[in-house]
Amino acid sequence: MKININGWLSGVRRIASANYDLRPAGAKIELLVIHNISLPPDQFGGPGIAKFFTNQLDHAAHPYFEQLKGVKVSSHFLIRRDGGVIQFVPCRGRAWHAGVSSWQGRTRCNDFSIGIELEGSDFVPFTERQYAALVRLTRYLQRFYPIRNIAGHSDIAPGRKTDPGPYFDWAGYRAALAGQR
Ligand SMILES: [Zn+2]
């Protein structure tokens, strides 16, 4: 992988989303936020997430999609069930993944974070390929940005968000990052 000045990774599939803006002047990327998403909920492998992040979701295609009308969100990265990585927003940009959030007393986590979505849900385990891709991506991003912490969406928006959920293997992920697995 390589990374350009705007934070687009080469060797990673790119589906550009318009759902981002500029980080505040001087903002550093200090936090990774781990999420899960599936569209429709608990269904994997379809185009729903990419369409949602690019404002192309057919809201008539599934009853759940109705409530997503007008919702403009994104994440920098999505890791699919097969470990495939898609980048939607350049890391230099402020993706709209965290919403109302707070980390160690600092609000507006989008300002200083990178969002990584895992295709999944709160109800099933993630795949080994996803963990492998996540560890590789995390290590890579840590080389270029002063990332000090990794949090779940539920950690920065408690009571409002539950992802990445109880199946996310924090211990295994952190051990892998530390080279212990
Ligand atoms: Zn989330």
PDB file of C-alpha atoms and ligand atoms in Angstrom:
ATOM      1  CA  MET A   1       0.000   0.000   0.000  1.00  0.00           C
ATOM      2  CA  LYS A   2       0.962   3.587  -0.544  1.00  0.00           C
ATOM      3  CA  ILE A   3      -0.744   6.731   0.621  1.00  0.00           C
ATOM      4  CA  ASN A   4      -0.934  10.089  -1.144  1.00  0.00           C
ATOM      5  CA  ILE A   5      -0.904  13.599   0.259  1.00  0.00           C
ATOM      6  CA  ASN A   6      -4.669  13.603   0.738  1.00  0.00           C
ATOM      7  CA  GLY A   7      -4.699  10.251   2.439  1.00  0.00           C
ATOM      8  CA  TRP A   8      -5.994   8.043  -0.340  1.00  0.00           C
ATOM      9  CA  LEU A   9      -4.477   4.602  -0.120  1.00  0.00           C
ATOM     10  CA  SER A  10      -3.336   2.953  -3.309  1.00  0.00           C
ATOM     11  CA  GLY A  11      -3.950  -0.748  -3.628  1.00  0.00           C
ATOM     12  CA  VAL A  12      -7.317  -0.230  -1.968  1.00  0.00           C
ATOM     13  CA  ARG A  13     -10.600  -0.112  -3.835  1.00  0.00           C
ATOM     14  CA  ARG A  14     -11.900   3.425  -3.973  1.00  0.00           C
ATOM     15  CA  ILE A  15     -15.534   4.514  -4.110  1.00  0.00           C
ATOM     16  CA  ALA A  16     -15.496   8.262  -3.575  1.00  0.00           C
ATOM     17  CA  SER A  17     -18.160   9.690  -1.302  1.00  0.00           C
ATOM     18  CA  ALA A  18     -19.162  13.348  -1.251  1.00  0.00           C
ATOM     19  CA  ASN A  19     -20.142  13.010   2.401  1.00  0.00           C
ATOM     20  CA  TYR A  20     -17.191  14.678   4.025  1.00  0.00           C
ATOM     21  CA  ASP A  21     -15.684  18.088   4.573  1.00  0.00           C
ATOM     22  CA  LEU A  22     -12.518  19.640   5.909  1.00  0.00           C
ATOM     23  CA  ARG A  23     -11.077  18.895   9.290  1.00  0.00           C
ATOM     24  CA  PRO A  24     -10.562  21.997  11.435  1.00  0.00           C
ATOM     25  CA  ALA A  25      -7.263  23.753  10.834  1.00  0.00           C
ATOM     26  CA  GLY A  26      -4.521  22.092  12.792  1.00  0.00           C
ATOM     27  CA  ALA A  27      -6.540  18.994  13.636  1.00  0.00           C
ATOM     28  CA  LYS A  28      -4.437  15.884  13.910  1.00  0.00           C
ATOM     29  CA  ILE A  29      -5.653  12.349  13.357  1.00  0.00           C
ATOM     30  CA  GLU A  30      -5.394  10.896  16.827  1.00  0.00           C
ATOM     31  CA  LEU A  31      -8.189   8.339  17.048  1.00  0.00           C
ATOM     32  CA  LEU A  32      -9.440   5.337  15.124  1.00  0.00           C
ATOM     33  CA  VAL A  33     -13.130   4.596  15.513  1.00  0.00           C
ATOM     34  CA  ILE A  34     -14.329   1.060  14.846  1.00  0.00           C
ATOM     35  CA  HIS A  35     -17.911   0.547  13.664  1.00  0.00           C
ATOM     36  CA  ASN A  36     -20.128  -2.150  12.275  1.00  0.00           C
ATOM     37  CA  ILE A  37     -22.721  -1.719   9.568  1.00  0.00           C
ATOM     38  CA  SER A  38     -24.893  -3.903   7.367  1.00  0.00           C
ATOM     39  CA  LEU A  39     -27.571  -2.863   4.906  1.00  0.00           C
ATOM     40  CA  PRO A  40     -30.163  -4.201   5.037  1.00  0.00           C
ATOM     41  CA  PRO A  41     -29.449  -4.946   8.715  1.00  0.00           C
ATOM     42  CA  ASP A  42     -27.818  -8.351   9.214  1.00  0.00           C
ATOM     43  CA  GLN A  43     -27.560  -8.989   5.488  1.00  0.00           C
ATOM     44  CA  PHE A  44     -24.075  -9.103   4.059  1.00  0.00           C
ATOM     45  CA  GLY A  45     -22.498  -8.905   0.646  1.00  0.00           C
ATOM     46  CA  GLY A  46     -24.836  -6.527  -1.141  1.00  0.00           C
ATOM     47  CA  PRO A  47     -24.248  -3.029  -2.477  1.00  0.00           C
ATOM     48  CA  GLY A  48     -26.275  -1.283   0.232  1.00  0.00           C
ATOM     49  CA  ILE A  49     -23.426   0.190   2.281  1.00  0.00           C
ATOM     50  CA  ALA A  50     -21.561   1.619  -0.697  1.00  0.00           C
ATOM     51  CA  LYS A  51     -24.782   3.045  -2.072  1.00  0.00           C
ATOM     52  CA  PHE A  52     -25.664   4.543   1.301  1.00  0.00           C
ATOM     53  CA  PHE A  53     -22.282   6.222   1.648  1.00  0.00           C
ATOM     54  CA  THR A  54     -22.564   7.660  -1.859  1.00  0.00           C
ATOM     55  CA  ASN A  55     -26.175   8.855  -1.524  1.00  0.00           C
ATOM     56  CA  GLN A  56     -27.401   6.332  -4.079  1.00  0.00           C
ATOM     57  CA  LEU A  57     -29.490   4.061  -1.903  1.00  0.00           C
ATOM     58  CA  ASP A  58     -32.791   3.061  -3.473  1.00  0.00           C
ATOM     59  CA  HIS A  59     -35.064   3.792  -0.539  1.00  0.00           C
ATOM     60  CA  ALA A  60     -37.837   1.660  -1.996  1.00  0.00           C
ATOM     61  CA  ALA A  61     -35.621  -1.420  -2.195  1.00  0.00           C
ATOM     62  CA  HIS A  62     -36.062  -2.423   1.458  1.00  0.00           C
ATOM     63  CA  PRO A  63     -38.403  -1.254   4.247  1.00  0.00           C
ATOM     64  CA  TYR A  64     -35.453  -0.332   6.474  1.00  0.00           C
ATOM     65  CA  PHE A  65     -34.028   2.017   3.872  1.00  0.00           C
ATOM     66  CA  GLU A  66     -36.991   4.364   4.215  1.00  0.00           C
ATOM     67  CA  GLN A  67     -35.609   5.810   7.455  1.00  0.00           C
ATOM     68  CA  LEU A  68     -32.260   6.540   5.820  1.00  0.00           C
ATOM     69  CA  LYS A  69     -33.740   9.078   3.420  1.00  0.00           C
ATOM     70  CA  GLY A  70     -31.754  12.269   3.532  1.00  0.00           C
ATOM     71  CA  VAL A  71     -29.155  10.798   5.885  1.00  0.00           C
ATOM     72  CA  LYS A  72     -25.694  11.743   4.694  1.00  0.00           C
ATOM     73  CA  VAL A  73     -22.940   9.759   6.299  1.00  0.00           C
ATOM     74  CA  SER A  74     -19.691   8.116   5.361  1.00  0.00           C
ATOM     75  CA  SER A  75     -16.663   6.419   6.741  1.00  0.00           C
ATOM     76  CA  HIS A  76     -13.100   6.507   5.557  1.00  0.00           C
ATOM     77  CA  PHE A  77     -12.963   2.725   5.218  1.00  0.00           C
ATOM     78  CA  LEU A  78     -15.199  -0.310   4.982  1.00  0.00           C
ATOM     79  CA  ILE A  79     -13.903  -3.838   5.484  1.00  0.00           C
ATOM     80  CA  ARG A  80     -16.187  -6.383   3.886  1.00  0.00           C
ATOM     81  CA  ARG A  81     -16.795  -9.911   5.125  1.00  0.00           C
ATOM     82  CA  ASP A  82     -14.177 -11.285   2.727  1.00  0.00           C
ATOM     83  CA  GLY A  83     -11.566  -8.841   4.008  1.00  0.00           C
ATOM     84  CA  GLY A  84     -11.826  -6.546   1.014  1.00  0.00           C
ATOM     85  CA  VAL A  85     -11.203  -2.913   1.885  1.00  0.00           C
ATOM     86  CA  ILE A  86     -13.019   0.025   0.300  1.00  0.00           C
ATOM     87  CA  GLN A  87     -12.027   3.635   0.907  1.00  0.00           C
ATOM     88  CA  PHE A  88     -14.750   6.272   0.597  1.00  0.00           C
ATOM     89  CA  VAL A  89     -13.100   9.403   1.985  1.00  0.00           C
ATOM     90  CA  PRO A  90      -9.463  10.533   1.941  1.00  0.00           C
ATOM     91  CA  CYS A  91      -7.951  10.428   5.413  1.00  0.00           C
ATOM     92  CA  ARG A  92      -7.198  14.118   5.234  1.00  0.00           C
ATOM     93  CA  GLY A  93     -10.935  14.766   4.986  1.00  0.00           C
ATOM     94  CA  ARG A  94     -13.441  14.664   7.801  1.00  0.00           C
ATOM     95  CA  ALA A  95     -15.765  11.737   7.164  1.00  0.00           C
ATOM     96  CA  TRP A  96     -19.175  11.786   8.803  1.00  0.00           C
ATOM     97  CA  HIS A  97     -19.125   8.578  10.843  1.00  0.00           C
ATOM     98  CA  ALA A  98     -19.115   9.428  14.533  1.00  0.00           C
ATOM     99  CA  GLY A  99     -22.001  11.864  14.908  1.00  0.00           C
ATOM    100  CA  VAL A 100     -22.523  13.386  18.333  1.00  0.00           C
ATOM    101  CA  SER A 101     -19.564  11.974  20.205  1.00  0.00           C
ATOM    102  CA  SER A 102     -16.979  12.511  22.878  1.00  0.00           C
ATOM    103  CA  TRP A 103     -13.606  10.936  23.597  1.00  0.00           C
ATOM    104  CA  GLN A 104     -11.698  11.755  26.768  1.00  0.00           C
ATOM    105  CA  GLY A 105     -13.581  15.008  27.115  1.00  0.00           C
ATOM    106  CA  ARG A 106     -13.171  16.044  23.500  1.00  0.00           C
ATOM    107  CA  THR A 107     -16.353  16.317  21.485  1.00  0.00           C
ATOM    108  CA  ARG A 108     -16.857  16.137  17.707  1.00  0.00           C
ATOM    109  CA  CYS A 109     -14.724  13.056  17.209  1.00  0.00           C
ATOM    110  CA  ASN A 110     -15.003  13.305  13.435  1.00  0.00           C
ATOM    111  CA  ASP A 111     -12.597  16.236  13.656  1.00  0.00           C
ATOM    112  CA  PHE A 112      -9.682  14.090  14.807  1.00  0.00           C
ATOM    113  CA  SER A 113     -10.524  10.516  13.867  1.00  0.00           C
ATOM    114  CA  ILE A 114     -10.551   7.987  11.072  1.00  0.00           C
ATOM    115  CA  GLY A 115     -13.643   5.801  10.807  1.00  0.00           C
ATOM    116  CA  ILE A 116     -13.377   2.122   9.918  1.00  0.00           C
ATOM    117  CA  GLU A 117     -16.584   0.203   9.320  1.00  0.00           C
ATOM    118  CA  LEU A 118     -16.662  -3.576   9.478  1.00  0.00           C
ATOM    119  CA  GLU A 119     -19.448  -5.164   7.508  1.00  0.00           C
ATOM    120  CA  GLY A 120     -21.287  -6.966  10.265  1.00  0.00           C
ATOM    121  CA  SER A 121     -23.723  -6.536  13.095  1.00  0.00           C
ATOM    122  CA  ASP A 122     -23.994  -6.746  16.871  1.00  0.00           C
ATOM    123  CA  PHE A 123     -25.268 -10.318  16.537  1.00  0.00           C
ATOM    124  CA  VAL A 124     -22.671 -12.334  14.645  1.00  0.00           C
ATOM    125  CA  PRO A 125     -18.893 -12.688  14.830  1.00  0.00           C
ATOM    126  CA  PHE A 126     -16.698 -10.872  12.376  1.00  0.00           C
ATOM    127  CA  THR A 127     -14.559 -12.949  10.046  1.00  0.00           C
ATOM    128  CA  GLU A 128     -10.877 -13.789  10.390  1.00  0.00           C
ATOM    129  CA  ARG A 129     -10.275 -12.087   7.068  1.00  0.00           C
ATOM    130  CA  GLN A 130     -11.805  -8.917   8.446  1.00  0.00           C
ATOM    131  CA  TYR A 131      -9.517  -8.955  11.466  1.00  0.00           C
ATOM    132  CA  ALA A 132      -6.502  -9.594   9.273  1.00  0.00           C
ATOM    133  CA  ALA A 133      -7.434  -6.677   7.021  1.00  0.00           C
ATOM    134  CA  LEU A 134      -8.197  -4.455  10.010  1.00  0.00           C
ATOM    135  CA  VAL A 135      -4.860  -5.151  11.656  1.00  0.00           C
ATOM    136  CA  ARG A 136      -3.008  -4.515   8.404  1.00  0.00           C
ATOM    137  CA  LEU A 137      -4.924  -1.273   7.793  1.00  0.00           C
ATOM    138  CA  THR A 138      -4.466  -0.081  11.372  1.00  0.00           C
ATOM    139  CA  ARG A 139      -0.735  -0.702  11.297  1.00  0.00           C
ATOM    140  CA  TYR A 140      -0.458   1.111   8.018  1.00  0.00           C
ATOM    141  CA  LEU A 141      -2.397   4.145   9.219  1.00  0.00           C
ATOM    142  CA  GLN A 142      -0.332   4.253  12.404  1.00  0.00           C
ATOM    143  CA  ARG A 143       2.757   4.782  10.275  1.00  0.00           C
ATOM    144  CA  PHE A 144       1.399   8.012   8.831  1.00  0.00           C
ATOM    145  CA  TYR A 145      -0.804   9.534  11.491  1.00  0.00           C
ATOM    146  CA  PRO A 146      -0.261  10.239  15.189  1.00  0.00           C
ATOM    147  CA  ILE A 147      -2.984   7.826  16.264  1.00  0.00           C
ATOM    148  CA  ARG A 148      -3.004   7.598  20.032  1.00  0.00           C
ATOM    149  CA  ASN A 149      -6.166   5.639  20.634  1.00  0.00           C
ATOM    150  CA  ILE A 150      -8.595   3.181  19.122  1.00  0.00           C
ATOM    151  CA  ALA A 151     -12.213   3.243  20.253  1.00  0.00           C
ATOM    152  CA  GLY A 152     -15.508   1.713  19.353  1.00  0.00           C
ATOM    153  CA  HIS A 153     -18.384   3.874  18.214  1.00  0.00           C
ATOM    154  CA  SER A 154     -20.165   2.771  21.386  1.00  0.00           C
ATOM    155  CA  ASP A 155     -17.278   4.179  23.439  1.00  0.00           C
ATOM    156  CA  ILE A 156     -17.578   7.663  21.996  1.00  0.00           C
ATOM    157  CA  ALA A 157     -21.386   7.715  21.712  1.00  0.00           C
ATOM    158  CA  PRO A 158     -22.537   5.598  24.674  1.00  0.00           C
ATOM    159  CA  GLY A 159     -26.260   5.144  24.986  1.00  0.00           C
ATOM    160  CA  ARG A 160     -26.723   6.153  21.380  1.00  0.00           C
ATOM    161  CA  LYS A 161     -24.582   3.618  19.528  1.00  0.00           C
ATOM    162  CA  THR A 162     -23.786  -0.027  20.211  1.00  0.00           C
ATOM    163  CA  ASP A 163     -21.332  -0.842  17.442  1.00  0.00           C
ATOM    164  CA  PRO A 164     -18.963  -2.537  16.882  1.00  0.00           C
ATOM    165  CA  GLY A 165     -20.883  -4.675  19.355  1.00  0.00           C
ATOM    166  CA  PRO A 166     -20.217  -7.571  21.709  1.00  0.00           C
ATOM    167  CA  TYR A 167     -18.709  -9.813  19.053  1.00  0.00           C
ATOM    168  CA  PHE A 168     -15.856  -7.486  18.246  1.00  0.00           C
ATOM    169  CA  ASP A 169     -12.709  -9.119  19.625  1.00  0.00           C
ATOM    170  CA  TRP A 170     -10.908  -6.180  21.186  1.00  0.00           C
ATOM    171  CA  ALA A 171      -8.413  -8.386  23.002  1.00  0.00           C
ATOM    172  CA  GLY A 172      -7.470 -10.269  19.855  1.00  0.00           C
ATOM    173  CA  TYR A 173      -7.258  -7.080  17.819  1.00  0.00           C
ATOM    174  CA  ARG A 174      -5.062  -5.329  20.349  1.00  0.00           C
ATOM    175  CA  ALA A 175      -2.880  -8.411  20.764  1.00  0.00           C
ATOM    176  CA  ALA A 176      -2.420  -8.659  17.014  1.00  0.00           C
ATOM    177  CA  LEU A 177      -1.453  -4.989  16.837  1.00  0.00           C
ATOM    178  CA  ALA A 178       1.072  -5.551  19.575  1.00  0.00           C
ATOM    179  CA  GLY A 179       2.528  -8.436  17.600  1.00  0.00           C
ATOM    180  CA  GLN A 180       1.424 -11.049  20.091  1.00  0.00           C
ATOM    181  CA  ARG A 181      -0.546 -13.076  17.601  1.00  0.00           C
TER     182      ARG A 181
HETATM  183 ZN    ZN B   1     -20.963   3.307  14.057  1.00  0.00          ZN
END
